[in-house]
Amino acid sequence: RSNYSFVGGEQERFYSVALKWDYNRFLFGKRFELYSKGEVGKPLDNVADYSLDAEAGLRYKVTDWAWLNLRGERDLVKGTDSELDETRYLLGFGVGW
């Protein structure tokens, strides 16, 4: 079941089916990590045709506590009056402790 609340006070509630994934693969030992995660869904009502929320990227381990990452993200909702289609590309530096 999906519940959406919008800024204007409107609400949408409907049932849907979805497929989620979370995949990662280490390359060259554990120096590089290729990953992807996301969800694709289909509302059971005629609210939208489908939705996609996904990201994929590559991490490079610089040291035991620092890494660089390059990531692409996609948010997509098709088949509604106000369709969503956003793509972002990010380059980042991460620190773990």
mmCIF file with all atom_site columns, C-alpha atoms in Angstrom, residues 58-60 62 67-71 89-95:
data_model
loop_
_atom_site.group_PDB
_atom_site.id
_atom_site.type_symbol
_atom_site.label_atom_id
_atom_site.label_alt_id
_atom_site.label_comp_id
_atom_site.label_asym_id
_atom_site.label_entity_id
_atom_site.label_seq_id
_atom_site.pdbx_PDB_ins_code
_atom_site.Cartn_x
_atom_site.Cartn_y
_atom_site.Cartn_z
_atom_site.occupancy
_atom_site.B_iso_or_equiv
_atom_site.pdbx_formal_charge
_atom_site.auth_seq_id
_atom_site.auth_comp_id
_atom_site.auth_asym_id
_atom_site.auth_atom_id
_atom_site.pdbx_PDB_model_num
ATOM 1  C CA . LEU A 1 58 ? 31.176 2.947  -8.535  1.00 0.00 ? 58 LEU A CA 1
ATOM 2  C CA . ARG A 1 59 ? 33.175 3.349  -5.307  1.00 0.00 ? 59 ARG A CA 1
ATOM 3  C CA . TYR A 1 60 ? 36.963 3.475  -5.124  1.00 0.00 ? 60 TYR A CA 1
ATOM 4  C CA . VAL A 1 62 ? 41.383 5.265  -1.260  1.00 0.00 ? 62 VAL A CA 1
ATOM 5  C CA . TRP A 1 67 ? 36.624 6.412  -0.607  1.00 0.00 ? 67 TRP A CA 1
ATOM 6  C CA . LEU A 1 68 ? 35.577 8.236  -3.787  1.00 0.00 ? 68 LEU A CA 1
ATOM 7  C CA . ASN A 1 69 ? 32.283 7.519  -5.437  1.00 0.00 ? 69 ASN A CA 1
ATOM 8  C CA . LEU A 1 70 ? 30.593 8.279  -8.740  1.00 0.00 ? 70 LEU A CA 1
ATOM 9  C CA . ARG A 1 71 ? 26.835 7.740  -8.803  1.00 0.00 ? 71 ARG A CA 1
ATOM 10 C CA . TYR A 1 89 ? 24.931 12.565 -11.302 1.00 0.00 ? 89 TYR A CA 1
ATOM 11 C CA . LEU A 1 90 ? 27.067 12.850 -8.194  1.00 0.00 ? 90 LEU A CA 1
ATOM 12 C CA . LEU A 1 91 ? 30.771 12.717 -7.470  1.00 0.00 ? 91 LEU A CA 1
ATOM 13 C CA . GLY A 1 92 ? 31.594 12.392 -3.781  1.00 0.00 ? 92 GLY A CA 1
ATOM 14 C CA . PHE A 1 93 ? 34.197 11.708 -1.136  1.00 0.00 ? 93 PHE A CA 1
ATOM 15 C CA . GLY A 1 94 ? 33.223 9.522  1.833   1.00 0.00 ? 94 GLY A CA 1
ATOM 16 C CA . VAL A 1 95 ? 34.771 8.986  5.230   1.00 0.00 ? 95 VAL A CA 1
#
